[in-house]
Amino acid sequence: MSNKTYDIMKYTVLTLLPAVLTLWLTLGDIWDLPNVQSIALTISAINLFLGSLVGVSSATHNRKDV
């Protein structure tokens, strides 16, 4: 994985998706939007999956540096 791809994924996992998840849960509750929980769980699952990929990539990269 290139450094640019890693940086984008790391930003997405640590900042973007948690912010979108919080926004969706908040607005969904305020406006009584449909399927709020299902969509929130989907965002959370995607974030967990991407976070795992970032973690594996980081561990692999750090192992090569030693």
Rosetta silent file (secondary structure, phi, psi, omega in degrees, C-alpha in Angstrom):
SEQUENCE: MSNKTYDIMKYTVLTLLPAVLTLWLTLGDIWDLPNVQSIALTISAINLFLGSLVGVSSATHNRKDV
SCORE:     score description
SCORE:     0.000 S_00000001
   1 L     0.000  132.528 -179.579    0.000    0.000    0.000 S_00000001
   2 L   -72.128  161.182  178.855    1.413    3.404   -0.948 S_00000001
   3 H   -61.000  -39.076 -179.259    1.930    6.107    1.661 S_00000001
   4 H   -64.417  -44.705  178.025   -0.783    8.252    0.061 S_00000001
   5 H   -61.900  -43.285  178.892   -3.321    5.403    0.175 S_00000001
   6 H   -60.592  -46.202 -179.484   -2.370    4.676    3.782 S_00000001
   7 H   -62.528  -40.889  178.609   -2.777    8.330    4.763 S_00000001
   8 H   -64.989  -45.712  179.903   -6.196    8.542    3.084 S_00000001
   9 H   -64.576  -40.421 -179.791   -7.393    5.336    4.741 S_00000001
  10 H   -63.507  -43.707  177.000   -6.059    6.426    8.132 S_00000001
  11 H   -61.616  -43.034 -179.149   -7.866    9.778    7.858 S_00000001
  12 H   -62.030  -44.683 -176.297  -11.045    8.006    6.767 S_00000001
  13 H   -72.645  -41.040 -174.198  -10.914    5.520    9.659 S_00000001
  14 H   -86.939  -25.387 -172.913   -9.884    7.930   12.413 S_00000001
  15 H  -123.777  -56.176 -170.061  -11.794   11.074   11.414 S_00000001
  16 H   -66.668  -56.711 -176.419  -14.227   10.882    8.515 S_00000001
  17 H   -64.903  -41.003  175.048  -16.297    7.763    9.215 S_00000001
  18 H   -61.568  -36.446  177.940  -16.681    8.390   12.971 S_00000001
  19 H   -67.289  -42.991  178.108  -17.837   11.943   12.184 S_00000001
  20 H   -63.626  -42.180  179.318  -20.314   10.703    9.556 S_00000001
  21 H   -60.622  -47.383  179.316  -21.578    8.049   11.966 S_00000001
  22 H   -63.548  -43.502  177.889  -22.139   10.592   14.737 S_00000001
  23 H   -60.079  -46.918 -178.597  -23.821   13.021   12.352 S_00000001
  24 H   -62.334  -45.092  179.782  -26.116   10.302   10.984 S_00000001
  25 H   -63.601  -40.805 -179.233  -27.132    9.079   14.447 S_00000001
  26 H   -67.856  -51.515 -179.181  -27.789   12.621   15.659 S_00000001
  27 H   -66.898  -35.953  178.081  -29.743   13.803   12.628 S_00000001
  28 H   -61.127  -39.376  178.297  -31.570   10.509   12.380 S_00000001
  29 H   -70.432  -43.196 -178.998  -32.805   10.899   15.926 S_00000001
  30 H   -64.887  -45.453 -172.717  -33.764   14.560   15.475 S_00000001
  31 H   -99.498    4.016  179.972  -35.539   14.092   12.139 S_00000001
  32 L    53.562   50.688 -179.779  -36.810   10.547   12.696 S_00000001
  33 L   -73.092  154.472 -179.188  -35.034    9.276    9.571 S_00000001
  34 L   -77.176  149.933  172.455  -35.623    5.697    8.393 S_00000001
  35 L    56.685   33.945 -176.998  -33.187    2.835    9.068 S_00000001
  36 H   -59.535  -48.577 -177.661  -30.920    4.912   11.308 S_00000001
  37 H   -64.895  -41.920 -179.524  -29.600    1.934   13.279 S_00000001
  38 H   -63.410  -43.619  179.974  -29.016   -0.229   10.199 S_00000001
  39 H   -68.381  -41.205  178.575  -27.094    2.491    8.409 S_00000001
  40 H   -61.961  -42.505  177.983  -25.093    3.335   11.541 S_00000001
  41 H   -65.371  -36.168  177.588  -24.143   -0.317   12.011 S_00000001
  42 H   -64.754  -45.779  177.877  -23.121   -0.537    8.347 S_00000001
  43 H   -60.824  -42.306  179.582  -20.872    2.535    8.685 S_00000001
  44 H   -63.553  -41.887  179.024  -19.402    1.073   11.859 S_00000001
  45 H   -65.285  -41.744  177.733  -18.693   -2.290   10.200 S_00000001
  46 H   -63.104  -41.767  179.433  -17.023   -0.598    7.230 S_00000001
  47 H   -63.512  -41.693  177.580  -14.926    1.491    9.610 S_00000001
  48 H   -62.494  -44.244  179.390  -13.845   -1.586   11.557 S_00000001
  49 H   -61.726  -48.609  179.853  -12.885   -3.397    8.349 S_00000001
  50 H   -64.685  -38.025  177.070  -10.876   -0.440    7.009 S_00000001
  51 H   -61.731  -37.190  176.732   -9.255    0.055   10.410 S_00000001
  52 H   -64.640  -41.746  177.923   -8.119   -3.566   10.338 S_00000001
  53 H   -63.392  -41.322  178.186   -6.555   -3.056    6.910 S_00000001
  54 H   -63.922  -42.649  179.380   -4.745    0.061    8.131 S_00000001
  55 H   -63.269  -42.666  178.035   -3.501   -1.808   11.197 S_00000001
  56 H   -64.937  -43.175  179.707   -2.200   -4.737    9.152 S_00000001
  57 H   -62.529  -42.139  179.109   -0.528   -2.385    6.694 S_00000001
  58 H   -64.792  -44.461  179.808    1.117   -0.451    9.522 S_00000001
  59 H   -63.323  -41.120  178.779    2.348   -3.608   11.242 S_00000001
  60 H   -64.326  -43.809 -179.702    3.741   -4.950    7.966 S_00000001
  61 H   -64.526  -44.219 -179.512    5.479   -1.671    7.215 S_00000001
  62 H   -66.208  -31.671  177.822    6.975   -1.413   10.710 S_00000001
  63 H   -67.261  -35.748  179.908    8.262   -4.988   10.526 S_00000001
  64 H   -69.136  -28.210 -177.712   10.136   -4.148    7.296 S_00000001
  65 H   -76.136  -18.397 -175.873   11.851   -1.170    8.973 S_00000001
  66 L   -82.597    0.000    0.000   13.439   -3.313   11.720 S_00000001
